PDB file of C-alpha atoms in Angstrom:
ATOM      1  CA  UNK A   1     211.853  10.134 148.889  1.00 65.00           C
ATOM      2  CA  UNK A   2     210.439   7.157 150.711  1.00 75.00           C
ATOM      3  CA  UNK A   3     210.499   3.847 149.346  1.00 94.00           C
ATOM      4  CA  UNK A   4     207.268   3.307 147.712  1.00 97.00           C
ATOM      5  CA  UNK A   5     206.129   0.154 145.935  1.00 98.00           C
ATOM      6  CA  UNK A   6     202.554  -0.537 143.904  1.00 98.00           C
ATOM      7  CA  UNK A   7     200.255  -3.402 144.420  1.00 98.00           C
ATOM      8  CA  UNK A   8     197.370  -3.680 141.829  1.00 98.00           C
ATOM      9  CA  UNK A   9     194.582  -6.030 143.448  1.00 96.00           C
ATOM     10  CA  UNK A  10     193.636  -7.735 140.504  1.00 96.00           C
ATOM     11  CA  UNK A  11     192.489 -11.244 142.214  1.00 94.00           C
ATOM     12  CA  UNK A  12     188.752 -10.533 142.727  1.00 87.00           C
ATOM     13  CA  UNK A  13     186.179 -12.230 141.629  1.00 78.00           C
ATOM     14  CA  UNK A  14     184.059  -9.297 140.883  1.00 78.00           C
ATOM     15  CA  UNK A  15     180.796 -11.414 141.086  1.00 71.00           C
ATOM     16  CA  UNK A  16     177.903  -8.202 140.959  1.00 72.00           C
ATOM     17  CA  UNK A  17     179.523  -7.693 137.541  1.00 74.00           C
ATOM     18  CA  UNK A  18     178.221 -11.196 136.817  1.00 71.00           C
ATOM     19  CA  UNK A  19     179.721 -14.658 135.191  1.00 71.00           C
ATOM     20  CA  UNK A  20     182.187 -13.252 132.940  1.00 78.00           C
ATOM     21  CA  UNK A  21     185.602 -12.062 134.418  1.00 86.00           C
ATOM     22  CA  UNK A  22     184.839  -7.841 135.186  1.00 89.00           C
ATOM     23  CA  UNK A  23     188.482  -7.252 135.003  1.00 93.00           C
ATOM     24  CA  UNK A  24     188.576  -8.640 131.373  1.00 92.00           C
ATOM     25  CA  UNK A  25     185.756  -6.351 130.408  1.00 90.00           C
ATOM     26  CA  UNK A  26     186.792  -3.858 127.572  1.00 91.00           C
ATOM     27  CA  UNK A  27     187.143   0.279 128.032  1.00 90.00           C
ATOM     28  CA  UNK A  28     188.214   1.792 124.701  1.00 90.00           C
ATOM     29  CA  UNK A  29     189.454  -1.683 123.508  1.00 91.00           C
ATOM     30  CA  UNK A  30     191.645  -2.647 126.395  1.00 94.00           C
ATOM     31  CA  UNK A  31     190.854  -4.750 129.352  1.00 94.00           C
ATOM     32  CA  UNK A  32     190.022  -2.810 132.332  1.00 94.00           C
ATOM     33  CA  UNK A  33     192.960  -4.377 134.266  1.00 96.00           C
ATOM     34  CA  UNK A  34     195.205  -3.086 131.981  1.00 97.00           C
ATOM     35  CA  UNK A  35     194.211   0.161 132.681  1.00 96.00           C
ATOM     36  CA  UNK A  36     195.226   0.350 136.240  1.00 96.00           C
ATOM     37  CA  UNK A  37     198.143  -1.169 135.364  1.00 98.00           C
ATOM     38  CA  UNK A  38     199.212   1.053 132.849  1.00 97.00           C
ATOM     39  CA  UNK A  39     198.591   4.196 135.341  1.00 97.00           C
ATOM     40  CA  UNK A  40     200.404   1.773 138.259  1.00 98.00           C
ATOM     41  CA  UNK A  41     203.385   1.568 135.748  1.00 98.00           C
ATOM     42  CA  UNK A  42     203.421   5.176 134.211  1.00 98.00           C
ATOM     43  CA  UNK A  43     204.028   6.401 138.145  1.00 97.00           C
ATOM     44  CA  UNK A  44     206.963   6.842 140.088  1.00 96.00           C
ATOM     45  CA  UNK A  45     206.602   4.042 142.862  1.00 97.00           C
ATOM     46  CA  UNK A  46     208.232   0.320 142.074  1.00 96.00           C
ATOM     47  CA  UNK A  47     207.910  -2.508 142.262  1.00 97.00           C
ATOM     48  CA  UNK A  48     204.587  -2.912 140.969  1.00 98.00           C
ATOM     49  CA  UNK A  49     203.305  -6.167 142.118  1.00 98.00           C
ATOM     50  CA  UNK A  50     199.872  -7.357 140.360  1.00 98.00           C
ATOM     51  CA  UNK A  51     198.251  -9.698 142.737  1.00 98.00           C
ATOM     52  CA  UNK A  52     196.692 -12.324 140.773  1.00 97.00           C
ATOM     53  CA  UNK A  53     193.469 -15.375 141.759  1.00 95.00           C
ATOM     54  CA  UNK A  54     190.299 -15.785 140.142  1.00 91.00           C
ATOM     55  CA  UNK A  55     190.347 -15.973 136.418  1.00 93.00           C
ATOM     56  CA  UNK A  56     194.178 -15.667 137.259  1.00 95.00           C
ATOM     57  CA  UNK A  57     195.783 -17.088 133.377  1.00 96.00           C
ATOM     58  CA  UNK A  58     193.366 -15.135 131.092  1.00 95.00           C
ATOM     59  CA  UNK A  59     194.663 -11.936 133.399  1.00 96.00           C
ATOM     60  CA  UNK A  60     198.020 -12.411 133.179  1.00 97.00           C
ATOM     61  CA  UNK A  61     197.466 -13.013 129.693  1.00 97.00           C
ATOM     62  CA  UNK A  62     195.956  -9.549 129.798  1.00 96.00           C
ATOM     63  CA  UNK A  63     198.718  -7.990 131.314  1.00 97.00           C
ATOM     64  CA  UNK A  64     200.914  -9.592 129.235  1.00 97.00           C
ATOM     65  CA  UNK A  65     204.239  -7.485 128.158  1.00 97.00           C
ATOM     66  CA  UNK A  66     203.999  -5.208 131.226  1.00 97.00           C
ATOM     67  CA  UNK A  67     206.727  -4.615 133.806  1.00 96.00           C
ATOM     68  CA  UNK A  68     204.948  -6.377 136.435  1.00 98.00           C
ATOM     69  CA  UNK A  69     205.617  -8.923 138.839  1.00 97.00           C
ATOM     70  CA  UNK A  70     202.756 -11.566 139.423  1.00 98.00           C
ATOM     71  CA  UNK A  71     202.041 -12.684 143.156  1.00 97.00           C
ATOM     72  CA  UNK A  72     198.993 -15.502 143.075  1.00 96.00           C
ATOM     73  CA  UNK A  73     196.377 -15.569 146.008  1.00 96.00           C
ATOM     74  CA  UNK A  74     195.429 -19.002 145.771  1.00 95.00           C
ATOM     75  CA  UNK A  75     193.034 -17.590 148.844  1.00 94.00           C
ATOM     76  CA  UNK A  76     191.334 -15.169 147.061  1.00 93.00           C
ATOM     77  CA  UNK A  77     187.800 -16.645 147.801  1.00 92.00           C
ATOM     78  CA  UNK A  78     188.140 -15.519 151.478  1.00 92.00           C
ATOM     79  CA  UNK A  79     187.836 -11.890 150.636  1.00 89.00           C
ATOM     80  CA  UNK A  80     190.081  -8.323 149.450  1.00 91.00           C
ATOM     81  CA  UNK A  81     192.562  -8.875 152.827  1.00 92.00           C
ATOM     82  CA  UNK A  82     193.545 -12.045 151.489  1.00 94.00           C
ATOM     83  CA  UNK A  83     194.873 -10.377 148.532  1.00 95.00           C
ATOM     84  CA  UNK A  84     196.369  -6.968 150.275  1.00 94.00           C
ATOM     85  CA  UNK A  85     198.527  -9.518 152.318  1.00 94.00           C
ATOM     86  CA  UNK A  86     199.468 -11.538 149.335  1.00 95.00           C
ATOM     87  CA  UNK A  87     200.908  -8.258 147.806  1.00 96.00           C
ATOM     88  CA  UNK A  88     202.352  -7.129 150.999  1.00 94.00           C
ATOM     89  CA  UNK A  89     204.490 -10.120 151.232  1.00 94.00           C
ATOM     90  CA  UNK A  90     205.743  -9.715 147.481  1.00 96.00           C
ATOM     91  CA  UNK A  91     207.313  -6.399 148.587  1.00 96.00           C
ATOM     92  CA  UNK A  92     210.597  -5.545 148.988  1.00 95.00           C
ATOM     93  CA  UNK A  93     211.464  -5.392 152.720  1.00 93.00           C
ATOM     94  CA  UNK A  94     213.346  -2.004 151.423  1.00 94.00           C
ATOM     95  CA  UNK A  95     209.525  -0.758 150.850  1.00 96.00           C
ATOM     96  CA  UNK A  96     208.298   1.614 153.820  1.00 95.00           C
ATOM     97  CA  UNK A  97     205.126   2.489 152.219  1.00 97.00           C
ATOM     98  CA  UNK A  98     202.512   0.887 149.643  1.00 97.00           C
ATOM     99  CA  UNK A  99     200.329   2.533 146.987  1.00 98.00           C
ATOM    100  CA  UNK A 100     197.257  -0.146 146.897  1.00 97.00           C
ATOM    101  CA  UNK A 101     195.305   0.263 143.439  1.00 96.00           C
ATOM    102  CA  UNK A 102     192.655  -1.472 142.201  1.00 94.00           C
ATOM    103  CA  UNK A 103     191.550  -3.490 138.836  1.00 94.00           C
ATOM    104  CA  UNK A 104     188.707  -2.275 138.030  1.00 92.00           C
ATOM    105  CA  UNK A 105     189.463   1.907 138.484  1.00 91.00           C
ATOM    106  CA  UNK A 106     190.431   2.485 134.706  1.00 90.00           C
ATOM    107  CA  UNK A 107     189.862   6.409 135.173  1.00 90.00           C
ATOM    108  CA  UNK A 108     192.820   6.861 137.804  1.00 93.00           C
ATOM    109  CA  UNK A 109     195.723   8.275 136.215  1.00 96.00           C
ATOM    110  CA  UNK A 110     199.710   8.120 136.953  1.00 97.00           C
ATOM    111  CA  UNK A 111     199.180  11.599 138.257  1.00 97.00           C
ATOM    112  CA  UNK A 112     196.787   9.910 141.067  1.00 97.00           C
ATOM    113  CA  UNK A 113     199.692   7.895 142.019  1.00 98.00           C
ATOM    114  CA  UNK A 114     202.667   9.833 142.254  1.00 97.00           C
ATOM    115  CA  UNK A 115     200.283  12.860 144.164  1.00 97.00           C
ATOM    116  CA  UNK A 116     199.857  10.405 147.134  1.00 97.00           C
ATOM    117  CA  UNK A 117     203.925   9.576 147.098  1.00 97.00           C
ATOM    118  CA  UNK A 118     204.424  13.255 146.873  1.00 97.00           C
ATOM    119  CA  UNK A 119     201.743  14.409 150.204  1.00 97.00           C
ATOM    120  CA  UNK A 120     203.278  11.261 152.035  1.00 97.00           C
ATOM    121  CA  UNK A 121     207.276  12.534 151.249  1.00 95.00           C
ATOM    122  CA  UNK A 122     206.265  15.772 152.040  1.00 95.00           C
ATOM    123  CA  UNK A 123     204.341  15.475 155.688  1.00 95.00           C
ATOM    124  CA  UNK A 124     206.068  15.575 159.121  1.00 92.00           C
ATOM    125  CA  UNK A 125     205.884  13.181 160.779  1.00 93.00           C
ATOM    126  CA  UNK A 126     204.659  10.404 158.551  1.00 94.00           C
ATOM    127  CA  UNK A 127     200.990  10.071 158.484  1.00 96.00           C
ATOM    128  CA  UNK A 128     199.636   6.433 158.792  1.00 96.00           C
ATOM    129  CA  UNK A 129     198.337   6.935 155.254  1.00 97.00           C
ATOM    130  CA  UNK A 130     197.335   8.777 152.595  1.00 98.00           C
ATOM    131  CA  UNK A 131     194.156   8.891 150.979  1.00 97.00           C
ATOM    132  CA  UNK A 132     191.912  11.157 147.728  1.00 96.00           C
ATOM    133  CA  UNK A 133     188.641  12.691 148.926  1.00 95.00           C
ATOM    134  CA  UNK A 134     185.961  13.735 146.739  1.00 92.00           C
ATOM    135  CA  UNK A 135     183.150  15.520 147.737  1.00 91.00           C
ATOM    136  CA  UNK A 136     183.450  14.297 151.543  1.00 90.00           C
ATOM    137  CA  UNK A 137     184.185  10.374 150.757  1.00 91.00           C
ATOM    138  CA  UNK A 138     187.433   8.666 150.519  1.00 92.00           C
ATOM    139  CA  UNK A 139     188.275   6.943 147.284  1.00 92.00           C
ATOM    140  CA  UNK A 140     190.952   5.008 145.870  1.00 94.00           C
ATOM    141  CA  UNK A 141     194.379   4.248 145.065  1.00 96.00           C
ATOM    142  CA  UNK A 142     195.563   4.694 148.666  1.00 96.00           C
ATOM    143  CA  UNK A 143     198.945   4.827 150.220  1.00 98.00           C
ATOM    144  CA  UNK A 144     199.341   2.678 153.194  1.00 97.00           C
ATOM    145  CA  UNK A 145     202.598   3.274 155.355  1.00 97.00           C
ATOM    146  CA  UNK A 146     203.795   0.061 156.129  1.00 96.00           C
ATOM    147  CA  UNK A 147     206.115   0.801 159.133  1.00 94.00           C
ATOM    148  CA  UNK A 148     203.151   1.374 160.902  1.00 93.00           C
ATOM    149  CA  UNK A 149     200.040  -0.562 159.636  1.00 94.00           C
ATOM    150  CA  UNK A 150     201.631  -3.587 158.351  1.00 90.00           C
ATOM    151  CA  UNK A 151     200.798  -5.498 161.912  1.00 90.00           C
ATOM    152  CA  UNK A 152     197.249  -4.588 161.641  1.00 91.00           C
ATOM    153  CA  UNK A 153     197.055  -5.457 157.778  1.00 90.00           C
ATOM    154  CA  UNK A 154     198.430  -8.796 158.651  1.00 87.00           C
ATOM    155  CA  UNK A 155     195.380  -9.361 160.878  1.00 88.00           C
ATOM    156  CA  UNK A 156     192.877  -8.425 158.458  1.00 87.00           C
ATOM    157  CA  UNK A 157     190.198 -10.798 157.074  1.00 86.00           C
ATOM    158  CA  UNK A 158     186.961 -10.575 154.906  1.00 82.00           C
ATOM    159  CA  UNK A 159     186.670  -8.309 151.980  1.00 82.00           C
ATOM    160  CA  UNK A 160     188.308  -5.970 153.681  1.00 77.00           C
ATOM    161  CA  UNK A 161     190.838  -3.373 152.192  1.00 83.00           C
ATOM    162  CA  UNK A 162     192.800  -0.913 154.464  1.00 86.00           C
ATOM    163  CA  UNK A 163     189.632   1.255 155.305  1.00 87.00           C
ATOM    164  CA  UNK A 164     188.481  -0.315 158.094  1.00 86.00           C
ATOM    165  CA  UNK A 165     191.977   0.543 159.669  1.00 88.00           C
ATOM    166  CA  UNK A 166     191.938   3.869 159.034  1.00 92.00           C
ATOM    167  CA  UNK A 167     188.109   4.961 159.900  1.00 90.00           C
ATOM    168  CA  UNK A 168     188.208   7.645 162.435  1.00 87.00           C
ATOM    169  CA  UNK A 169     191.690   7.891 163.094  1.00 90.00           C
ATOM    170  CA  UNK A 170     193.316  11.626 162.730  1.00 91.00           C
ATOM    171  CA  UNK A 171     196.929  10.711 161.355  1.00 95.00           C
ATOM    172  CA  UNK A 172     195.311  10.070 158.119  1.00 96.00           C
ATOM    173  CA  UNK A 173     196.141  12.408 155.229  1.00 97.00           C
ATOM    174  CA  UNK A 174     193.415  13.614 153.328  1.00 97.00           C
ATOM    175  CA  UNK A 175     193.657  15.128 150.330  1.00 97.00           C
ATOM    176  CA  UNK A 176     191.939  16.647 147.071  1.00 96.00           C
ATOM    177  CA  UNK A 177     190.353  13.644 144.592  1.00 95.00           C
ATOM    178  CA  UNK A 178     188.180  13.502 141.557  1.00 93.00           C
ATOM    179  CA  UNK A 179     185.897  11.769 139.937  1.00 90.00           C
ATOM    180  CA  UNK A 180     188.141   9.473 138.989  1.00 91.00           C
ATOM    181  CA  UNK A 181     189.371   8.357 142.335  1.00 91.00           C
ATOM    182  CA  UNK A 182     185.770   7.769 143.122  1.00 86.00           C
ATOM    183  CA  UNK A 183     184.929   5.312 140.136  1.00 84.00           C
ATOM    184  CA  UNK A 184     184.909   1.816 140.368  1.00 81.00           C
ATOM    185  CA  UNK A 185     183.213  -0.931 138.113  1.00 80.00           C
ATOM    186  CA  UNK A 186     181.127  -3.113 139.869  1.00 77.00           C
ATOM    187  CA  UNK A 187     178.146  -3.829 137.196  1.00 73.00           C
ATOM    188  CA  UNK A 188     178.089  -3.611 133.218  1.00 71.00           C
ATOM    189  CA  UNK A 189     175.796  -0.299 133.703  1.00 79.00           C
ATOM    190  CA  UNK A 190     178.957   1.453 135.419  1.00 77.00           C
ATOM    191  CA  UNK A 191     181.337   0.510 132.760  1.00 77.00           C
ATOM    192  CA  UNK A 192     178.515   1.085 129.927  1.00 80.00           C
ATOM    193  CA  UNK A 193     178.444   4.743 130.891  1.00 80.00           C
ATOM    194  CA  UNK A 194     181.769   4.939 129.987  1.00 79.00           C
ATOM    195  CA  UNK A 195     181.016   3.001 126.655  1.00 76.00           C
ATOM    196  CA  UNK A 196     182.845  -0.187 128.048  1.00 63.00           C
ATOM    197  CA  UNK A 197     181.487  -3.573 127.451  1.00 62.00           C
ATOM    198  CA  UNK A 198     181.883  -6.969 128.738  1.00 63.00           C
ATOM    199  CA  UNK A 199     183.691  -9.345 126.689  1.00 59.00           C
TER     200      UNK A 199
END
């Protein structure tokens, strides 16, 4: 099994959700953040490293207890890269391969995780990633192989995640999603059809 390490993005500043923090905003009584974590923590791959900026105390103090270890963007106004780098660099060097998860996907599951690890173990050669589909789009978490994408990761910028690096290349791994690898919250509609509210 490769080495695989988590990092939960959890440094936006999620303004379309409006002033107050989106990641803070409640989903069955818990913060959405710790959500994700709890599906980054009930999966196989470690580390997990929760990247940390705007809003950054009042999220750790969400995530308190949790077996996580806290890497601060202080750059996290410049956009999503900023943050993917951050994590990147909290990595062990031991880690070949990343699962990238975000903050506010509180449907994704520990199952989500671990089926990327197990499609990236199981390919030869090693595809450049791994990523869910559903219904013709690609969702989220993602599995970014380091060995060979951390040069162009280090030269991303903007709110940028990995997708731009992988659009319309063929050694991508595609396979099955759901509707929960397609959800994010981005406005208190989306996370009031759930019955979430902001706090």
């Amino acid at each position: 099994m490769p080495d695989v390490g988590t990092i939960l993005l959890a440094a936006g500043l999620g303004s379309r959700f409006g002033p107050e923090p989106k990641l803070l905003a409640l989903l069955d009584g818990v913060p959405l953040v710790r959500h994700a974590a709890g599906a980054a923590l009930g999966a196989r791959p470690r580390p997990v490293i929760a990247v940390l900026g705007a809003h950054a105390d009042r999220v750790r103090a969400a995530l308190a207890g949790l077996d996580l270890i806290h890497a601060v963007n202080p750059d996290y106004r410049l956009g999503l890269a900023t943050s993917l780098r951050a994590g990147l660099a909290a990595l062990p060097p031991s880690c070949s391969a990343a699962v990238v998860v975000l903050g506010d996907m509180p449907c994704m599951t520990a199952a989500h995780i671990d089926r990327l690890v197990e499609a990236f173990a199981g390919a030869a050669p090693l595809p450049v990633a791994v990523v869910p589909v559903q219904d013709g789009r690609r969702g989220n978490p993602v599995l970014l192989n380091l060995r060979r994408l951390a040069p162009d990761i280090a030269r991303l910028q903007g709110d940028h995640g990995a997708g731009p690096l992988l659009r319309g290349r063929t050694d991508v791994l595609e396979i099955p999603g759901d509707p929960s690898t397609a959800l994010d919250i981005d406005t208190p509609s989306s996370l009031a059809a759930l019955g979430g509210h902001a706090v």
